[in-house]
Amino acid sequence: MTEPEEQIIAESKVEEETKPPKRHDGLGEIKELRRMRQRRFWRKWLLYAGAPALILILMLVGGHLTGNYILKTGQDHTLMDKLRKFRPRLITKVYDIHGRIIGTFSREKRELITYDEIPETFVQA
């Protein structure tokens, strides 16, 4: 090393030795304790107030979705009302899974027939 570098290093060592020691007046520690207490407070607050709030929100969302589902599927009764009011001119027959007629819908008791099925006397009249 050169002489000026050695002088700079020696001066910095002297400055370090002559600096007064840091005062520990306790204020820094008190501030740190306050921060820790605040953190604890917020953690407890989140645990005791945040968790139930989250559960409540989830219950509200679930109730909303369930209510909408019930309302949407509950509107099928309007379909049945429309079906009861359905009155076509020709007979519409409703069959069950065994092939038995369970109901008919019609305004008039008409049935489609072919010309060959019409009686001869009726045609001549």
Coordinates of N, CA and C in Angstrom, one line a residue:
M1 N 0.8 -1.2 0.0 CA 0.0 0.0 0.0 C 0.9 1.2 0.0
T2 N 0.3 2.3 -0.5 CA 1.0 3.5 -0.5 C 0.8 4.3 0.8
E3 N 1.6 5.3 1.0 CA 1.5 6.0 2.2 C 0.2 6.7 2.4
P4 N -0.4 7.4 1.4 CA -1.7 8.0 1.6 C -2.8 7.0 2.0
E5 N -2.8 5.8 1.4 CA -3.8 4.8 1.7 C -3.7 4.4 3.1
E6 N -2.4 4.2 3.6 CA -2.2 3.8 5.0 C -2.7 4.9 6.0
Q7 N -2.5 6.2 5.6 CA -3.0 7.3 6.4 C -4.5 7.3 6.5
I8 N -5.1 7.1 5.4 CA -6.6 7.1 5.4 C -7.1 6.0 6.3
I9 N -6.6 4.8 6.2 CA -7.0 3.6 7.0 C -6.8 3.9 8.5
A10 N -5.6 4.5 8.8 CA -5.3 4.8 10.2 C -6.2 5.9 10.7
E11 N -6.6 6.9 9.9 CA -7.5 7.9 10.4 C -8.9 7.3 10.6
S12 N -9.4 6.4 9.7 CA -10.7 5.9 9.9 C -10.7 5.0 11.2
K13 N -9.6 4.3 11.5 CA -9.6 3.6 12.8 C -9.7 4.5 14.0
V14 N -9.0 5.6 13.9 CA -9.0 6.5 15.0 C -10.4 7.1 15.2
E15 N -11.0 7.4 14.1 CA -12.4 8.0 14.2 C -13.4 7.0 14.8
E16 N -13.2 5.7 14.4 CA -14.1 4.7 15.0 C -13.9 4.6 16.5
E17 N -12.6 4.7 16.9 CA -12.3 4.5 18.4 C -12.8 5.8 19.1
T18 N -12.8 6.9 18.5 CA -13.1 8.2 19.2 C -14.6 8.5 19.2
K19 N -15.4 7.8 18.3 CA -16.8 8.0 18.3 C -17.4 7.6 19.6
P20 N -18.3 8.4 20.1 CA -19.0 8.1 21.4 C -19.9 6.9 21.1
P21 N -20.0 6.0 22.1 CA -20.9 4.8 21.9 C -22.3 5.2 21.8
K22 N -23.1 4.4 21.1 CA -24.5 4.7 20.9 C -25.2 4.7 22.2
R23 N -26.1 5.6 22.4 CA -26.9 5.6 23.6 C -28.1 4.7 23.5
H24 N -28.3 3.9 24.5 CA -29.5 3.1 24.5 C -30.4 3.6 25.6
D25 N -31.3 4.5 25.1 CA -32.2 5.2 26.0 C -33.5 4.4 26.2
G26 N -33.6 3.3 25.5 CA -34.8 2.4 25.6 C -36.0 2.8 24.7
L27 N -35.9 4.0 24.0 CA -37.0 4.4 23.2 C -37.1 3.4 22.0
G28 N -36.0 3.0 21.4 CA -36.1 2.1 20.3 C -36.7 0.8 20.6
E29 N -36.4 0.3 21.8 CA -36.9 -1.0 22.3 C -38.4 -0.8 22.5
I30 N -38.8 0.3 23.1 CA -40.2 0.6 23.3 C -41.0 0.6 22.0
K31 N -40.5 1.3 21.0 CA -41.1 1.4 19.7 C -41.3 0.0 19.1
E32 N -40.2 -0.8 19.3 CA -40.2 -2.2 18.7 C -41.3 -3.0 19.5
L33 N -41.4 -2.9 20.8 CA -42.5 -3.6 21.5 C -43.9 -3.1 21.1
R34 N -44.0 -1.8 20.8 CA -45.3 -1.3 20.4 C -45.7 -2.0 19.0
R35 N -44.7 -2.0 18.1 CA -44.9 -2.6 16.8 C -45.3 -4.1 16.9
M36 N -44.6 -4.8 17.8 CA -44.9 -6.2 18.0 C -46.4 -6.4 18.6
R37 N -46.7 -5.5 19.5 CA -48.1 -5.6 20.1 C -49.1 -5.3 19.0
Q38 N -48.8 -4.3 18.2 CA -49.8 -4.0 17.1 C -49.9 -5.1 16.2
R39 N -48.8 -5.8 15.8 CA -48.9 -7.0 15.0 C -49.7 -8.0 15.6
R40 N -49.5 -8.3 16.9 CA -50.3 -9.3 17.6 C -51.8 -8.9 17.6
F41 N -52.0 -7.6 17.8 CA -53.4 -7.2 17.8 C -54.1 -7.5 16.5
W42 N -53.4 -7.1 15.4 CA -54.0 -7.4 14.1 C -54.2 -8.8 13.8
R43 N -53.2 -9.6 14.2 CA -53.3 -11.1 14.0 C -54.5 -11.6 14.8
K44 N -54.7 -11.2 16.0 CA -55.8 -11.7 16.8 C -57.1 -11.1 16.2
W45 N -57.1 -9.9 15.8 CA -58.3 -9.3 15.2 C -58.7 -10.1 13.9
L46 N -57.7 -10.5 13.1 CA -58.0 -11.3 11.9 C -58.5 -12.6 12.3
L47 N -58.0 -13.2 13.3 CA -58.4 -14.5 13.7 C -59.8 -14.5 14.3
Y48 N -60.1 -13.6 15.2 CA -61.4 -13.6 15.9 C -62.5 -12.8 15.2
A49 N -62.1 -11.9 14.3 CA -63.2 -11.2 13.6 C -63.2 -11.5 12.1
G50 N -62.0 -11.7 11.5 CA -61.9 -12.0 10.1 C -62.4 -13.3 9.7
A51 N -62.1 -14.4 10.5 CA -62.5 -15.7 10.1 C -64.0 -15.8 10.2
P52 N -64.7 -15.3 11.3 CA -66.2 -15.4 11.2 C -66.8 -14.6 10.1
A53 N -66.2 -13.4 9.8 CA -66.7 -12.6 8.7 C -66.6 -13.4 7.4
L54 N -65.5 -14.1 7.2 CA -65.3 -14.9 6.0 C -66.3 -16.0 5.9
I55 N -66.6 -16.6 7.0 CA -67.6 -17.7 7.1 C -69.0 -17.1 6.8
L56 N -69.3 -16.0 7.3 CA -70.5 -15.3 7.1 C -70.7 -15.0 5.6
I57 N -69.7 -14.4 5.0 CA -69.7 -14.1 3.6 C -70.0 -15.4 2.7
L58 N -69.3 -16.4 3.1 CA -69.4 -17.7 2.3 C -70.9 -18.2 2.5
M59 N -71.4 -18.1 3.7 CA -72.8 -18.5 3.9 C -73.8 -17.7 3.1
L60 N -73.6 -16.4 3.1 CA -74.5 -15.5 2.3 C -74.4 -15.9 0.8
V61 N -73.2 -16.1 0.3 CA -73.1 -16.4 -1.1 C -73.7 -17.8 -1.4
G62 N -73.5 -18.7 -0.5 CA -74.2 -20.0 -0.6 C -75.7 -20.0 -0.6
G63 N -76.2 -19.1 0.3 CA -77.6 -19.0 0.4 C -78.2 -18.3 -0.8
H64 N -77.5 -17.3 -1.3 CA -77.9 -16.6 -2.5 C -78.0 -17.6 -3.7
L65 N -76.9 -18.4 -3.9 CA -76.9 -19.4 -5.0 C -78.0 -20.4 -4.8
T66 N -78.2 -20.9 -3.6 CA -79.3 -21.9 -3.3 C -80.7 -21.3 -3.6
G67 N -80.9 -20.0 -3.2 CA -82.1 -19.4 -3.4 C -82.4 -19.2 -4.9
N68 N -81.4 -18.8 -5.6 CA -81.6 -18.7 -7.1 C -81.9 -20.0 -7.7
Y69 N -81.2 -21.0 -7.3 CA -81.5 -22.4 -7.9 C -82.9 -22.8 -7.6
I70 N -83.4 -22.6 -6.4 CA -84.8 -22.9 -6.0 C -85.8 -22.1 -6.8
L71 N -85.5 -20.8 -7.0 CA -86.4 -20.0 -7.8 C -86.4 -20.4 -9.3
K72 N -85.3 -20.7 -9.8 CA -85.2 -21.1 -11.2 C -85.9 -22.5 -11.4
T73 N -85.7 -23.4 -10.5 CA -86.3 -24.7 -10.7 C -87.8 -24.7 -10.3
G74 N -88.1 -23.8 -9.4 CA -89.5 -23.6 -9.0 C -90.4 -23.0 -10.0
Q75 N -89.9 -22.5 -11.1 CA -90.7 -21.9 -12.1 C -91.2 -22.9 -13.1
D76 N -90.9 -24.2 -12.8 CA -91.5 -25.3 -13.7 C -93.0 -25.4 -13.5
H77 N -93.5 -24.9 -12.4 CA -94.9 -25.0 -12.2 C -95.6 -24.1 -13.2
T78 N -95.0 -23.1 -13.7 CA -95.6 -22.3 -14.7 C -95.7 -23.1 -16.0
L79 N -94.8 -23.9 -16.3 CA -94.8 -24.8 -17.4 C -96.0 -25.8 -17.3
M80 N -96.3 -26.3 -16.1 CA -97.4 -27.1 -15.9 C -98.7 -26.4 -16.1
D81 N -98.8 -25.1 -15.7 CA -99.9 -24.3 -15.9 C -100.2 -24.1 -17.4
K82 N -99.1 -23.8 -18.1 CA -99.2 -23.6 -19.6 C -99.7 -24.9 -20.2
L83 N -99.3 -26.0 -19.7 CA -99.7 -27.3 -20.3 C -101.1 -27.6 -20.0
R84 N -101.6 -27.2 -18.8 CA -103.1 -27.4 -18.5 C -103.9 -26.5 -19.4
K85 N -103.4 -25.3 -19.8 CA -104.2 -24.4 -20.6 C -104.0 -24.7 -22.1
F86 N -103.1 -25.6 -22.4 CA -102.9 -26.0 -23.8 C -104.1 -26.7 -24.4
R87 N -104.7 -26.1 -25.4 CA -105.9 -26.7 -26.1 C -105.8 -26.7 -27.6
P88 N -105.1 -27.8 -28.1 CA -105.0 -27.8 -29.6 C -106.4 -28.3 -30.2
R89 N -106.5 -28.1 -31.5 CA -107.8 -28.6 -32.1 C -107.8 -30.1 -32.2
L90 N -106.7 -30.7 -32.5 CA -106.7 -32.2 -32.6 C -106.3 -32.7 -31.2
I91 N -106.7 -33.9 -30.9 CA -106.4 -34.5 -29.6 C -104.9 -34.8 -29.5
T92 N -104.3 -34.4 -28.4 CA -103.0 -34.7 -28.1 C -103.0 -35.7 -26.9
K93 N -102.4 -36.9 -27.0 CA -102.5 -37.9 -26.0 C -101.1 -37.9 -25.3
V94 N -101.2 -38.0 -24.0 CA -99.9 -38.2 -23.2 C -99.9 -39.6 -22.6
Y95 N -98.8 -40.3 -22.9 CA -98.6 -41.7 -22.5 C -97.6 -41.8 -21.3
D96 N -97.8 -42.8 -20.5 CA -96.8 -43.0 -19.4 C -95.7 -44.0 -20.0
I97 N -94.8 -44.4 -19.2 CA -93.7 -45.2 -19.7 C -94.1 -46.7 -20.1
H98 N -95.3 -47.0 -19.6 CA -95.9 -48.4 -19.9 C -96.8 -48.3 -21.2
G99 N -97.0 -47.2 -21.8 CA -97.8 -47.1 -23.0 C -99.2 -46.8 -22.7
R100 N -99.6 -46.5 -21.4 CA -101.0 -46.2 -21.1 C -101.2 -44.7 -21.2
I101 N -102.4 -44.3 -21.7 CA -102.8 -42.9 -21.8 C -103.0 -42.3 -20.4
I102 N -102.3 -41.2 -20.1 CA -102.5 -40.6 -18.7 C -103.3 -39.3 -18.9
G103 N -103.4 -38.8 -20.1 CA -104.1 -37.6 -20.3 C -104.2 -37.2 -21.7
T104 N -105.2 -36.3 -22.0 CA -105.4 -35.8 -23.4 C -105.6 -34.3 -23.3
F105 N -105.2 -33.7 -24.4 CA -105.4 -32.2 -24.5 C -106.1 -32.0 -25.8
S106 N -107.2 -31.2 -25.8 CA -107.9 -30.8 -27.0 C -109.0 -29.8 -26.7
R107 N -109.2 -29.0 -27.7 CA -110.4 -28.1 -27.7 C -111.6 -28.8 -28.1
E108 N -111.5 -29.6 -29.2 CA -112.6 -30.4 -29.7 C -112.1 -31.8 -29.8
K109 N -113.0 -32.7 -29.9 CA -112.7 -34.2 -29.9 C -112.5 -34.6 -31.4
R110 N -111.5 -34.1 -32.0 CA -111.2 -34.4 -33.4 C -110.1 -35.5 -33.5
E111 N -110.2 -36.3 -34.5 CA -109.2 -37.3 -34.8 C -108.9 -37.2 -36.3
L112 N -107.7 -37.3 -36.7 CA -107.3 -37.3 -38.1 C -107.6 -38.7 -38.6
I113 N -108.3 -38.7 -39.8 CA -108.5 -40.0 -40.4 C -108.2 -39.8 -41.9
T114 N -108.0 -40.9 -42.6 CA -107.7 -40.8 -44.0 C -109.1 -40.9 -44.7
Y115 N -109.0 -40.6 -46.0 CA -110.2 -40.6 -46.8 C -110.9 -41.9 -46.9
D116 N -110.0 -43.0 -46.9 CA -110.5 -44.3 -47.0 C -111.3 -44.7 -45.7
E117 N -111.0 -44.1 -44.6 CA -111.7 -44.4 -43.3 C -113.1 -43.7 -43.2
I118 N -113.4 -42.8 -44.1 CA -114.7 -42.2 -44.1 C -115.8 -43.1 -44.6
P119 N -116.9 -43.3 -44.0 CA -117.9 -44.2 -44.5 C -118.5 -43.7 -45.8
E120 N -118.8 -44.7 -46.7 CA -119.3 -44.4 -48.0 C -120.6 -43.5 -48.0
T121 N -121.5 -43.8 -47.1 CA -122.7 -43.1 -47.0 C -122.5 -41.6 -46.6
F122 N -121.5 -41.4 -45.8 CA -121.1 -40.0 -45.4 C -120.5 -39.2 -46.5
V123 N -119.7 -39.9 -47.4 CA -119.1 -39.3 -48.5 C -120.2 -38.9 -49.5
Q124 N -121.2 -39.8 -49.7 CA -122.3 -39.5 -50.7 C -123.3 -38.5 -50.2
A125 N -123.3 -38.2 -49.0 CA -124.3 -37.3 -48.4 C -123.8 -35.9 -48.8

